mmCIF file of C-alpha atoms in Angstrom:
data_model
loop_
_atom_site.group_PDB
_atom_site.id
_atom_site.type_symbol
_atom_site.label_atom_id
_atom_site.label_comp_id
_atom_site.label_asym_id
_atom_site.label_seq_id
_atom_site.Cartn_x
_atom_site.Cartn_y
_atom_site.Cartn_z
ATOM 1 C CA MET A 1470 0.000 0.000 0.000
ATOM 2 C CA TYR A 1471 1.177 3.486 -0.849
ATOM 3 C CA SER A 1472 0.256 6.828 0.655
ATOM 4 C CA ILE A 1473 -0.508 9.608 -1.815
ATOM 5 C CA GLY A 1474 2.908 11.118 -1.017
ATOM 6 C CA ASP A 1475 4.662 7.808 -1.758
ATOM 7 C CA LEU A 1476 2.711 7.435 -4.970
ATOM 8 C CA SER A 1477 3.633 10.963 -6.000
ATOM 9 C CA ARG A 1478 7.343 10.450 -5.312
ATOM 10 C CA ARG A 1479 7.483 7.079 -7.055
ATOM 11 C CA THR A 1480 5.637 8.180 -10.207
ATOM 12 C CA GLY A 1481 6.663 11.823 -10.410
ATOM 13 C CA VAL A 1482 3.005 12.874 -10.520
ATOM 14 C CA LYS A 1483 2.112 15.763 -8.232
ATOM 15 C CA ILE A 1484 -0.456 15.160 -5.504
ATOM 16 C CA PRO A 1485 -3.072 17.580 -6.932
ATOM 17 C CA THR A 1486 -2.724 15.836 -10.294
ATOM 18 C CA ILE A 1487 -3.299 12.433 -8.670
ATOM 19 C CA ARG A 1488 -6.481 13.801 -7.087
ATOM 20 C CA TYR A 1489 -7.510 15.248 -10.456
ATOM 21 C CA TYR A 1490 -7.032 11.854 -12.134
ATOM 22 C CA GLU A 1491 -9.215 10.331 -9.418
ATOM 23 C CA GLN A 1492 -11.930 12.929 -10.065
ATOM 24 C CA MET A 1493 -11.682 12.278 -13.827
ATOM 25 C CA GLY A 1494 -12.079 8.543 -13.204
ATOM 26 C CA LEU A 1495 -8.682 7.625 -14.646
ATOM 27 C CA ILE A 1496 -7.659 5.944 -11.406
ATOM 28 C CA ALA A 1497 -10.037 4.448 -8.889
ATOM 29 C CA ALA A 1498 -10.584 6.232 -5.605
ATOM 30 C CA PRO A 1499 -8.335 4.472 -3.102
ATOM 31 C CA GLU A 1500 -9.230 2.816 0.133
ATOM 32 C CA ARG A 1501 -8.879 4.981 3.220
ATOM 33 C CA SER A 1502 -6.927 4.198 6.352
ATOM 34 C CA GLU A 1503 -8.427 4.522 9.817
ATOM 35 C CA GLY A 1504 -6.927 8.021 9.838
ATOM 36 C CA ASN A 1505 -8.763 8.756 6.540
ATOM 37 C CA GLN A 1506 -5.557 8.755 4.479
ATOM 38 C CA ARG A 1507 -5.654 7.504 0.931
ATOM 39 C CA ARG A 1508 -4.007 4.069 0.584
ATOM 40 C CA TYR A 1509 -3.145 3.022 -2.959
ATOM 41 C CA GLU A 1510 -2.526 -0.520 -4.158
ATOM 42 C CA LYS A 1511 0.093 -1.724 -6.626
ATOM 43 C CA ARG A 1512 -2.499 -1.762 -9.420
ATOM 44 C CA GLN A 1513 -3.249 1.933 -8.895
ATOM 45 C CA PHE A 1514 0.492 2.667 -8.875
ATOM 46 C CA GLU A 1515 0.902 0.836 -12.198
ATOM 47 C CA ARG A 1516 -2.092 2.628 -13.705
ATOM 48 C CA LEU A 1517 -0.765 6.007 -12.606
ATOM 49 C CA ALA A 1518 2.657 5.174 -14.096
ATOM 50 C CA PHE A 1519 0.867 4.294 -17.373
ATOM 51 C CA ILE A 1520 -0.983 7.626 -17.305
ATOM 52 C CA ARG A 1521 2.221 9.540 -16.537
ATOM 53 C CA HIS A 1522 4.065 7.909 -19.437
ATOM 54 C CA ALA A 1523 1.163 8.571 -21.801
ATOM 55 C CA ARG A 1524 1.039 12.242 -20.708
ATOM 56 C CA ASP A 1525 4.820 12.510 -21.194
ATOM 57 C CA LEU A 1526 4.220 11.355 -24.777
ATOM 58 C CA GLY A 1527 1.634 14.122 -25.150
ATOM 59 C CA LEU A 1528 -1.493 11.981 -25.320
ATOM 60 C CA SER A 1529 -4.757 13.658 -24.369
ATOM 61 C CA ILE A 1530 -6.792 12.653 -21.336
ATOM 62 C CA GLU A 1531 -9.456 11.229 -23.663
ATOM 63 C CA ALA A 1532 -6.904 9.143 -25.576
ATOM 64 C CA ILE A 1533 -5.497 7.889 -22.275
ATOM 65 C CA ARG A 1534 -8.990 7.001 -21.093
ATOM 66 C CA GLU A 1535 -9.517 4.939 -24.271
ATOM 67 C CA LEU A 1536 -6.124 3.242 -23.945
ATOM 68 C CA LEU A 1537 -6.771 2.395 -20.313
ATOM 69 C CA ALA A 1538 -10.108 0.850 -21.269
ATOM 70 C CA LEU A 1539 -8.400 -1.165 -24.000
ATOM 71 C CA SER A 1540 -5.700 -2.326 -21.592
ATOM 72 C CA GLU A 1541 -8.369 -4.048 -19.508
ATOM 73 C CA HIS A 1542 -8.964 -6.538 -22.360
ATOM 74 C CA SER A 1543 -5.657 -8.241 -23.113
ATOM 75 C CA GLU A 1544 -7.271 -10.730 -25.496
ATOM 76 C CA ARG A 1545 -8.543 -8.070 -27.931
ATOM 77 C CA PRO A 1546 -6.637 -7.058 -31.074
ATOM 78 C CA CYS A 1547 -4.555 -3.915 -30.699
ATOM 79 C CA GLY A 1548 -5.855 -2.146 -33.817
ATOM 80 C CA GLU A 1549 -7.706 0.486 -31.809
ATOM 81 C CA ALA A 1550 -4.640 1.247 -29.680
ATOM 82 C CA ASP A 1551 -2.565 1.505 -32.871
ATOM 83 C CA ARG A 1552 -5.137 3.918 -34.328
ATOM 84 C CA ILE A 1553 -4.983 6.172 -31.260
ATOM 85 C CA ALA A 1554 -1.174 6.201 -31.289
ATOM 86 C CA SER A 1555 -1.040 6.744 -35.060
ATOM 87 C CA GLU A 1556 -3.419 9.703 -34.862
ATOM 88 C CA HIS A 1557 -1.294 11.218 -32.134
ATOM 89 C CA LEU A 1558 1.872 10.617 -34.168
ATOM 90 C CA ALA A 1559 0.302 12.428 -37.136
ATOM 91 C CA SER A 1560 -0.570 15.345 -34.865
ATOM 92 C CA VAL A 1561 2.998 15.473 -33.482
ATOM 93 C CA ARG A 1562 4.397 15.449 -37.021
ATOM 94 C CA GLU A 1563 2.106 18.345 -37.995
ATOM 95 C CA LYS A 1564 3.322 20.330 -34.980
ATOM 96 C CA ILE A 1565 6.947 19.590 -35.862
ATOM 97 C CA ALA A 1566 6.350 20.774 -39.443
ATOM 98 C CA ARG A 1567 4.811 24.043 -38.156
ATOM 99 C CA LEU A 1568 7.672 24.527 -35.700
ATOM 100 C CA THR A 1569 10.225 23.882 -38.453
ATOM 101 C CA LYS A 1570 8.611 26.618 -40.583
ATOM 102 C CA LEU A 1571 8.683 28.960 -37.600
ATOM 103 C CA GLU A 1572 12.337 28.157 -36.978
ATOM 104 C CA GLN A 1573 13.249 28.828 -40.612
ATOM 105 C CA GLU A 1574 11.381 32.120 -40.672
ATOM 106 C CA LEU A 1575 12.913 33.278 -37.395
ATOM 107 C CA GLU A 1576 16.397 32.338 -38.633
ATOM 108 C CA ARG A 1577 15.738 34.365 -41.767
ATOM 109 C CA ILE A 1578 14.470 37.490 -40.043
ATOM 110 C CA VAL A 1579 17.281 37.615 -37.475
ATOM 111 C CA ALA A 1580 19.967 37.309 -40.138
ATOM 112 C CA CYS A 1581 20.814 41.021 -39.885
ATOM 113 C CA HIS A 1582 22.493 40.313 -36.498
ATOM 114 C CA GLY A 1583 21.486 43.653 -34.977
ATOM 115 C CA ASP A 1584 23.901 45.763 -37.031
ATOM 116 C CA HIS A 1585 21.210 48.398 -37.666
ATOM 117 C CA THR A 1586 19.063 50.851 -35.770
ATOM 118 C CA ILE A 1587 15.525 49.944 -34.783
ATOM 119 C CA GLY A 1588 14.305 52.092 -37.686
ATOM 120 C CA ASP A 1589 16.110 49.742 -40.079
ATOM 121 C CA CYS A 1590 15.623 46.527 -38.093
ATOM 122 C CA TYR A 1591 14.315 43.714 -40.267
ATOM 123 C CA VAL A 1592 12.815 41.893 -37.274
ATOM 124 C CA ILE A 1593 10.593 44.872 -36.497
ATOM 125 C CA ARG A 1594 9.688 45.382 -40.173
ATOM 126 C CA ALA A 1595 8.883 41.676 -40.711
ATOM 127 C CA LEU A 1596 6.682 41.564 -37.619
ATOM 128 C CA ALA A 1597 4.853 44.707 -38.765
ATOM 129 C CA ASP A 1598 4.396 43.477 -42.353
ATOM 130 C CA HIS A 1599 3.568 39.790 -42.763
ATOM 131 C CA SER A 1600 4.122 40.026 -46.518
ATOM 132 C CA LEU A 1601 7.874 40.170 -45.798
ATOM 133 C CA CYS A 1602 7.745 36.595 -44.535
ATOM 134 C CA ASP A 1603 8.738 33.802 -46.906
ATOM 135 C CA SER A 1604 5.907 31.459 -45.939
ATOM 136 C CA GLU A 1605 2.781 31.025 -43.840
ATOM 137 C CA HIS A 1606 3.479 29.998 -40.293
#
Protein backbone atom coordinates (compact mmCIF):
# COMPACT_ATOMS: atom_id res chain seq x y z
CA MET A 1 0.00 0.00 0.00
CA TYR A 2 1.18 3.49 -0.85
CA SER A 3 0.26 6.83 0.66
CA ILE A 4 -0.51 9.61 -1.82
CA GLY A 5 2.91 11.12 -1.02
CA ASP A 6 4.66 7.81 -1.76
CA LEU A 7 2.71 7.43 -4.97
CA SER A 8 3.63 10.96 -6.00
CA ARG A 9 7.34 10.45 -5.31
CA ARG A 10 7.48 7.08 -7.06
CA THR A 11 5.64 8.18 -10.21
CA GLY A 12 6.66 11.82 -10.41
CA VAL A 13 3.01 12.87 -10.52
CA LYS A 14 2.11 15.76 -8.23
CA ILE A 15 -0.46 15.16 -5.50
CA PRO A 16 -3.07 17.58 -6.93
CA THR A 17 -2.72 15.84 -10.29
CA ILE A 18 -3.30 12.43 -8.67
CA ARG A 19 -6.48 13.80 -7.09
CA TYR A 20 -7.51 15.25 -10.46
CA TYR A 21 -7.03 11.85 -12.13
CA GLU A 22 -9.22 10.33 -9.42
CA GLN A 23 -11.93 12.93 -10.06
CA MET A 24 -11.68 12.28 -13.83
CA GLY A 25 -12.08 8.54 -13.20
CA LEU A 26 -8.68 7.63 -14.65
CA ILE A 27 -7.66 5.94 -11.41
CA ALA A 28 -10.04 4.45 -8.89
CA ALA A 29 -10.58 6.23 -5.61
CA PRO A 30 -8.34 4.47 -3.10
CA GLU A 31 -9.23 2.82 0.13
CA ARG A 32 -8.88 4.98 3.22
CA SER A 33 -6.93 4.20 6.35
CA GLU A 34 -8.43 4.52 9.82
CA GLY A 35 -6.93 8.02 9.84
CA ASN A 36 -8.76 8.76 6.54
CA GLN A 37 -5.56 8.76 4.48
CA ARG A 38 -5.65 7.50 0.93
CA ARG A 39 -4.01 4.07 0.58
CA TYR A 40 -3.15 3.02 -2.96
CA GLU A 41 -2.53 -0.52 -4.16
CA LYS A 42 0.09 -1.72 -6.63
CA ARG A 43 -2.50 -1.76 -9.42
CA GLN A 44 -3.25 1.93 -8.90
CA PHE A 45 0.49 2.67 -8.88
CA GLU A 46 0.90 0.84 -12.20
CA ARG A 47 -2.09 2.63 -13.70
CA LEU A 48 -0.76 6.01 -12.61
CA ALA A 49 2.66 5.17 -14.10
CA PHE A 50 0.87 4.29 -17.37
CA ILE A 51 -0.98 7.63 -17.31
CA ARG A 52 2.22 9.54 -16.54
CA HIS A 53 4.07 7.91 -19.44
CA ALA A 54 1.16 8.57 -21.80
CA ARG A 55 1.04 12.24 -20.71
CA ASP A 56 4.82 12.51 -21.19
CA LEU A 57 4.22 11.36 -24.78
CA GLY A 58 1.63 14.12 -25.15
CA LEU A 59 -1.49 11.98 -25.32
CA SER A 60 -4.76 13.66 -24.37
CA ILE A 61 -6.79 12.65 -21.34
CA GLU A 62 -9.46 11.23 -23.66
CA ALA A 63 -6.90 9.14 -25.58
CA ILE A 64 -5.50 7.89 -22.28
CA ARG A 65 -8.99 7.00 -21.09
CA GLU A 66 -9.52 4.94 -24.27
CA LEU A 67 -6.12 3.24 -23.95
CA LEU A 68 -6.77 2.39 -20.31
CA ALA A 69 -10.11 0.85 -21.27
CA LEU A 70 -8.40 -1.17 -24.00
CA SER A 71 -5.70 -2.33 -21.59
CA GLU A 72 -8.37 -4.05 -19.51
CA HIS A 73 -8.96 -6.54 -22.36
CA SER A 74 -5.66 -8.24 -23.11
CA GLU A 75 -7.27 -10.73 -25.50
CA ARG A 76 -8.54 -8.07 -27.93
CA PRO A 77 -6.64 -7.06 -31.07
CA CYS A 78 -4.56 -3.91 -30.70
CA GLY A 79 -5.86 -2.15 -33.82
CA GLU A 80 -7.71 0.49 -31.81
CA ALA A 81 -4.64 1.25 -29.68
CA ASP A 82 -2.57 1.50 -32.87
CA ARG A 83 -5.14 3.92 -34.33
CA ILE A 84 -4.98 6.17 -31.26
CA ALA A 85 -1.17 6.20 -31.29
CA SER A 86 -1.04 6.74 -35.06
CA GLU A 87 -3.42 9.70 -34.86
CA HIS A 88 -1.29 11.22 -32.13
CA LEU A 89 1.87 10.62 -34.17
CA ALA A 90 0.30 12.43 -37.14
CA SER A 91 -0.57 15.35 -34.87
CA VAL A 92 3.00 15.47 -33.48
CA ARG A 93 4.40 15.45 -37.02
CA GLU A 94 2.11 18.34 -38.00
CA LYS A 95 3.32 20.33 -34.98
CA ILE A 96 6.95 19.59 -35.86
CA ALA A 97 6.35 20.77 -39.44
CA ARG A 98 4.81 24.04 -38.16
CA LEU A 99 7.67 24.53 -35.70
CA THR A 100 10.23 23.88 -38.45
CA LYS A 101 8.61 26.62 -40.58
CA LEU A 102 8.68 28.96 -37.60
CA GLU A 103 12.34 28.16 -36.98
CA GLN A 104 13.25 28.83 -40.61
CA GLU A 105 11.38 32.12 -40.67
CA LEU A 106 12.91 33.28 -37.39
CA GLU A 107 16.40 32.34 -38.63
CA ARG A 108 15.74 34.37 -41.77
CA ILE A 109 14.47 37.49 -40.04
CA VAL A 110 17.28 37.61 -37.48
CA ALA A 111 19.97 37.31 -40.14
CA CYS A 112 20.81 41.02 -39.89
CA HIS A 113 22.49 40.31 -36.50
CA GLY A 114 21.49 43.65 -34.98
CA ASP A 115 23.90 45.76 -37.03
CA HIS A 116 21.21 48.40 -37.67
CA THR A 117 19.06 50.85 -35.77
CA ILE A 118 15.53 49.94 -34.78
CA GLY A 119 14.30 52.09 -37.69
CA ASP A 120 16.11 49.74 -40.08
CA CYS A 121 15.62 46.53 -38.09
CA TYR A 122 14.32 43.71 -40.27
CA VAL A 123 12.82 41.89 -37.27
CA ILE A 124 10.59 44.87 -36.50
CA ARG A 125 9.69 45.38 -40.17
CA ALA A 126 8.88 41.68 -40.71
CA LEU A 127 6.68 41.56 -37.62
CA ALA A 128 4.85 44.71 -38.77
CA ASP A 129 4.40 43.48 -42.35
CA HIS A 130 3.57 39.79 -42.76
CA SER A 131 4.12 40.03 -46.52
CA LEU A 132 7.87 40.17 -45.80
CA CYS A 133 7.74 36.59 -44.53
CA ASP A 134 8.74 33.80 -46.91
CA SER A 135 5.91 31.46 -45.94
CA GLU A 136 2.78 31.03 -43.84
CA HIS A 137 3.48 30.00 -40.29
